[in-house]
Amino acid sequence: MDKNTNIAIIVACDDHYLVLLAALLKSIEVNHKGSDLIEVFIVEDKVSNSSRKKLTQSLDASKMLLHWIPLDDAIPDNLHIPFDRSSYPKNIHTRIFIPYFIPEKYDKIIYLDVDMIVEKDIAELWNIDLGDNLLGAVIDPRLLVFSNSWGGILNYKELGFEADTKYFNTGILVIDIEKWRKENCPEKVVQCIKDNEKYANYPDQYGLNIVMANRWLELSPLWNAFASDEYPEPPYLIHFIGRKPMYQTYDSLPKYKERFDFYLNQTAWKGYKPVGETKRYLKKIMNIIEKIPDFFKK
């Protein structure tokens, strides 16, 4: 089968966070220097038609092609999104199911959280050779290893892992889709989370780290630089892990907020006014409420 030569990216987003996605995609477009078409698969969770139109108008169609995938269509009938007690939107778990809704002509894809901007040509990330690994990722600087008592794999000993097994952040993943399909990785991740529910504080990240343990390529930390930290070199990708730059209470380094605004002001969201804490808290409450049905599917 002929494989697709375009650069393929997948993101998951709802209407509330679409402003973040706009800045992310514009940053990718601006910094991409090659002629490769970038195909973006957006797993959308109740994104309004007006928001879709604004996003489409913000991007150069000759450089970037958008595909919209409803959240329900991204989850196979025989599996379900793991129950998650956090206030994160449940659509982030769709990265587990990527092999099910990406056409088989793709053997590789880049997954990105929407709370990011890319400062380097995405082709450089795309062209990294994964070798025999299942994916490429960056070590989570907050955790580093499985044995970290805050958010790590607390039952690593029972699962047969060494304390110093490296732990990656799932915000950016370069995935070998063919290997994931052949090894039934989505099913293994879902079962892992189900079997270890009381330890899975970040369910998808927990399951992915266990199933992919010691089978992932460690990427430069500059490909997942947290906006709260300083780096010796300009980051390739900035990840807004705390308060997002769309909020008045943004709490990371100001210079990264300036970069976010630089890209956002090249979109239909130019002049966007950051929203207050009330809207942020309401969104978190809605995220929790939307997960209640998942509890009864366990």
Short mmCIF file of C-alpha atoms in Angstrom, two decimals, residues 40-246:
data_model
loop_
_atom_site.label_atom_id
_atom_site.label_comp_id
_atom_site.label_asym_id
_atom_site.label_seq_id
_atom_site.Cartn_x
_atom_site.Cartn_y
_atom_site.Cartn_z
CA VAL A 40 -4.65 18.09 10.83
CA PHE A 41 -7.19 15.66 12.26
CA ILE A 42 -9.26 17.47 14.88
CA VAL A 43 -11.24 15.27 17.25
CA GLU A 44 -13.93 17.81 18.02
CA ASP A 45 -16.11 17.84 21.09
CA LYS A 46 -19.09 20.15 20.44
CA VAL A 47 -17.15 22.73 18.41
CA SER A 48 -19.61 25.28 17.00
CA ASN A 49 -19.92 25.99 13.29
CA SER A 50 -18.87 29.59 13.87
CA SER A 51 -15.70 28.48 15.62
CA ARG A 52 -14.89 26.05 12.83
CA LYS A 53 -15.32 28.83 10.30
CA LYS A 54 -13.04 31.17 12.27
CA LEU A 55 -10.34 28.52 12.51
CA THR A 56 -10.54 27.67 8.81
CA GLN A 57 -10.34 31.35 7.89
CA SER A 58 -7.26 31.74 10.10
CA LEU A 59 -5.15 29.21 8.22
CA ASP A 60 -3.64 28.96 4.75
CA ALA A 61 -5.50 26.16 2.99
CA SER A 62 -2.58 25.62 0.61
CA LYS A 63 -0.40 24.65 3.59
CA MET A 64 -2.81 23.07 6.06
CA LEU A 65 -5.83 20.81 5.53
CA LEU A 66 -8.29 20.31 8.40
CA HIS A 67 -10.31 17.13 8.98
CA TRP A 68 -13.04 17.26 11.65
CA ILE A 69 -13.83 14.03 13.52
CA PRO A 70 -16.71 13.98 16.05
CA LEU A 71 -15.59 12.67 19.43
CA ASP A 72 -18.13 9.82 19.40
CA ASP A 73 -16.76 8.61 16.06
CA ALA A 74 -13.25 8.42 17.48
CA ILE A 75 -14.14 5.85 20.15
CA PRO A 76 -14.64 2.24 18.95
CA ASP A 77 -17.83 0.48 20.04
CA ASN A 78 -15.96 -2.22 21.96
CA LEU A 79 -13.97 0.25 24.06
CA HIS A 80 -14.71 3.36 26.11
CA ILE A 81 -12.90 6.36 27.49
CA PRO A 82 -11.36 5.43 30.86
CA PHE A 83 -13.05 7.02 33.85
CA ASP A 84 -11.04 10.03 34.99
CA ARG A 85 -11.60 11.92 38.24
CA SER A 86 -9.65 14.99 37.09
CA SER A 87 -11.13 18.21 35.72
CA TYR A 88 -9.39 17.81 32.36
CA PRO A 89 -11.68 17.48 29.33
CA LYS A 90 -12.31 13.83 28.57
CA ASN A 91 -11.47 14.28 24.89
CA ILE A 92 -7.75 14.19 25.73
CA HIS A 93 -8.06 10.41 26.14
CA THR A 94 -8.77 10.00 22.43
CA ARG A 95 -5.01 9.81 21.81
CA ILE A 96 -5.30 6.21 23.03
CA PHE A 97 -7.63 5.34 20.15
CA ILE A 98 -5.79 7.02 17.26
CA PRO A 99 -5.29 3.79 15.23
CA TYR A 100 -9.07 3.35 15.03
CA PHE A 101 -9.96 6.60 13.30
CA ILE A 102 -6.86 7.49 11.27
CA PRO A 103 -6.93 6.07 7.70
CA GLU A 104 -4.63 3.09 7.24
CA LYS A 105 -2.59 4.94 4.62
CA TYR A 106 -0.83 6.67 7.54
CA ASP A 107 1.93 4.75 9.28
CA LYS A 108 2.95 7.64 11.52
CA ILE A 109 1.28 10.62 13.16
CA ILE A 110 2.12 13.44 15.57
CA TYR A 111 -0.24 13.95 18.51
CA LEU A 112 -0.24 17.36 20.21
CA ASP A 113 -2.14 18.80 23.16
CA VAL A 114 -3.80 22.08 22.19
CA ASP A 115 -2.11 24.10 24.95
CA MET A 116 1.11 24.44 22.97
CA ILE A 117 2.85 26.54 20.35
CA VAL A 118 5.55 25.27 18.01
CA GLU A 119 8.60 27.46 17.38
CA LYS A 120 10.45 25.14 14.99
CA ASP A 121 9.60 23.54 11.66
CA ILE A 122 7.27 20.64 12.45
CA ALA A 123 8.95 18.69 9.63
CA GLU A 124 12.00 18.26 11.85
CA LEU A 125 9.88 16.45 14.42
CA TRP A 126 8.07 14.48 11.71
CA ASN A 127 11.33 13.24 10.16
CA ILE A 128 12.79 11.83 13.38
CA ASP A 129 13.50 8.13 12.90
CA LEU A 130 11.70 6.15 15.59
CA GLY A 131 13.60 2.97 14.82
CA ASP A 132 11.93 -0.02 16.45
CA ASN A 133 10.17 2.12 19.06
CA LEU A 134 6.42 2.47 19.43
CA LEU A 135 6.62 6.23 19.82
CA GLY A 136 8.81 9.25 20.45
CA ALA A 137 8.21 11.46 23.50
CA VAL A 138 9.87 13.71 26.05
CA ILE A 139 10.62 12.80 29.66
CA ASP A 140 8.19 14.54 32.00
CA PRO A 141 10.45 16.93 33.95
CA ARG A 142 8.09 16.86 36.94
CA LEU A 143 8.29 13.08 37.34
CA LEU A 144 11.30 11.73 35.41
CA VAL A 145 10.89 8.11 36.56
CA PHE A 146 8.18 5.63 37.54
CA SER A 147 9.07 5.75 41.23
CA ASN A 148 8.26 9.45 41.63
CA SER A 149 5.82 9.61 44.54
CA TRP A 150 3.87 12.46 42.96
CA GLY A 151 1.97 11.25 39.92
CA GLY A 152 4.29 8.42 38.97
CA ILE A 153 3.55 4.69 38.61
CA LEU A 154 3.01 4.01 42.30
CA ASN A 155 2.63 0.25 41.82
CA TYR A 156 5.67 -0.09 39.55
CA LYS A 157 7.19 -2.85 41.71
CA GLU A 158 4.07 -5.01 41.47
CA LEU A 159 4.09 -4.53 37.70
CA GLY A 160 7.71 -5.65 37.46
CA PHE A 161 9.39 -2.36 36.58
CA GLU A 162 12.60 -0.86 37.91
CA ALA A 163 12.36 2.33 39.98
CA ASP A 164 14.37 4.30 37.42
CA THR A 165 12.18 3.41 34.43
CA LYS A 166 11.79 6.65 32.48
CA TYR A 167 8.38 8.38 32.49
CA PHE A 168 7.24 10.45 29.50
CA ASN A 169 4.75 13.29 29.20
CA THR A 170 1.94 12.54 26.73
CA GLY A 171 1.42 16.12 25.53
CA ILE A 172 3.50 15.45 22.43
CA LEU A 173 3.78 12.00 20.87
CA VAL A 174 5.26 10.87 17.57
CA ILE A 175 3.45 7.58 17.05
CA ASP A 176 4.24 4.58 14.88
CA ILE A 177 0.63 3.80 14.00
CA GLU A 178 1.47 0.55 12.20
CA LYS A 179 3.12 -0.90 15.29
CA TRP A 180 0.24 0.30 17.50
CA ARG A 181 -2.23 -1.49 15.21
CA LYS A 182 -0.21 -4.70 15.00
CA GLU A 183 0.27 -4.89 18.77
CA ASN A 184 -3.29 -3.84 19.71
CA CYS A 185 -1.89 -1.03 21.84
CA PRO A 186 -5.22 0.77 22.43
CA GLU A 187 -6.81 -2.35 23.92
CA LYS A 188 -3.75 -2.97 26.09
CA VAL A 189 -3.75 0.61 27.40
CA VAL A 190 -7.48 0.55 28.22
CA GLN A 191 -7.14 -2.83 29.99
CA CYS A 192 -4.09 -1.61 31.90
CA ILE A 193 -6.01 1.40 33.20
CA LYS A 194 -8.98 -0.78 34.13
CA ASP A 195 -6.80 -3.28 36.00
CA ASN A 196 -4.97 -0.55 37.92
CA GLU A 197 -7.68 2.08 38.34
CA LYS A 198 -6.79 3.12 41.88
CA TYR A 199 -3.23 3.95 40.80
CA ALA A 200 -4.09 5.69 37.52
CA ASN A 201 -4.20 9.32 38.63
CA TYR A 202 -3.71 10.49 35.03
CA PRO A 203 -5.34 7.46 33.37
CA ASP A 204 -4.20 7.73 29.75
CA GLN A 205 -0.70 8.88 30.69
CA TYR A 206 -0.46 6.08 33.25
CA GLY A 207 -1.58 3.41 30.79
CA LEU A 208 0.55 4.66 27.92
CA ASN A 209 3.68 4.77 30.08
CA ILE A 210 3.18 1.19 31.24
CA VAL A 211 2.34 -0.33 27.85
CA MET A 212 5.09 1.65 26.06
CA ALA A 213 7.68 1.32 28.86
CA ASN A 214 11.25 1.02 27.54
CA ARG A 215 9.90 1.02 23.97
CA TRP A 216 9.89 4.73 23.26
CA LEU A 217 12.46 7.09 21.81
CA GLU A 218 13.52 9.91 24.12
CA LEU A 219 13.25 13.25 22.30
CA SER A 220 15.02 16.47 23.20
CA PRO A 221 13.35 18.29 26.13
CA LEU A 222 13.15 21.30 23.83
CA TRP A 223 10.31 19.50 22.04
CA ASN A 224 8.15 19.75 25.17
CA ALA A 225 9.35 22.79 27.12
CA PHE A 226 7.09 23.75 30.00
CA ALA A 227 6.13 27.44 29.97
CA SER A 228 6.88 27.65 33.69
CA ASP A 229 10.57 26.83 33.21
CA GLU A 230 13.68 28.44 31.77
CA TYR A 231 15.76 26.56 29.16
CA PRO A 232 19.38 27.03 28.06
CA GLU A 233 18.28 27.23 24.42
CA PRO A 234 15.13 28.57 22.74
CA PRO A 235 12.50 25.80 22.99
CA TYR A 236 11.23 24.07 19.88
CA LEU A 237 7.79 23.66 21.43
CA ILE A 238 6.27 25.49 24.41
CA HIS A 239 3.73 23.64 26.56
CA PHE A 240 1.41 25.72 28.76
CA ILE A 241 0.85 23.14 31.48
CA GLY A 242 -0.47 25.52 34.17
CA ARG A 243 -2.90 28.38 33.70
CA LYS A 244 -3.38 28.74 29.99
CA PRO A 245 -2.49 32.00 28.20
CA MET A 246 -6.19 32.44 27.37
#
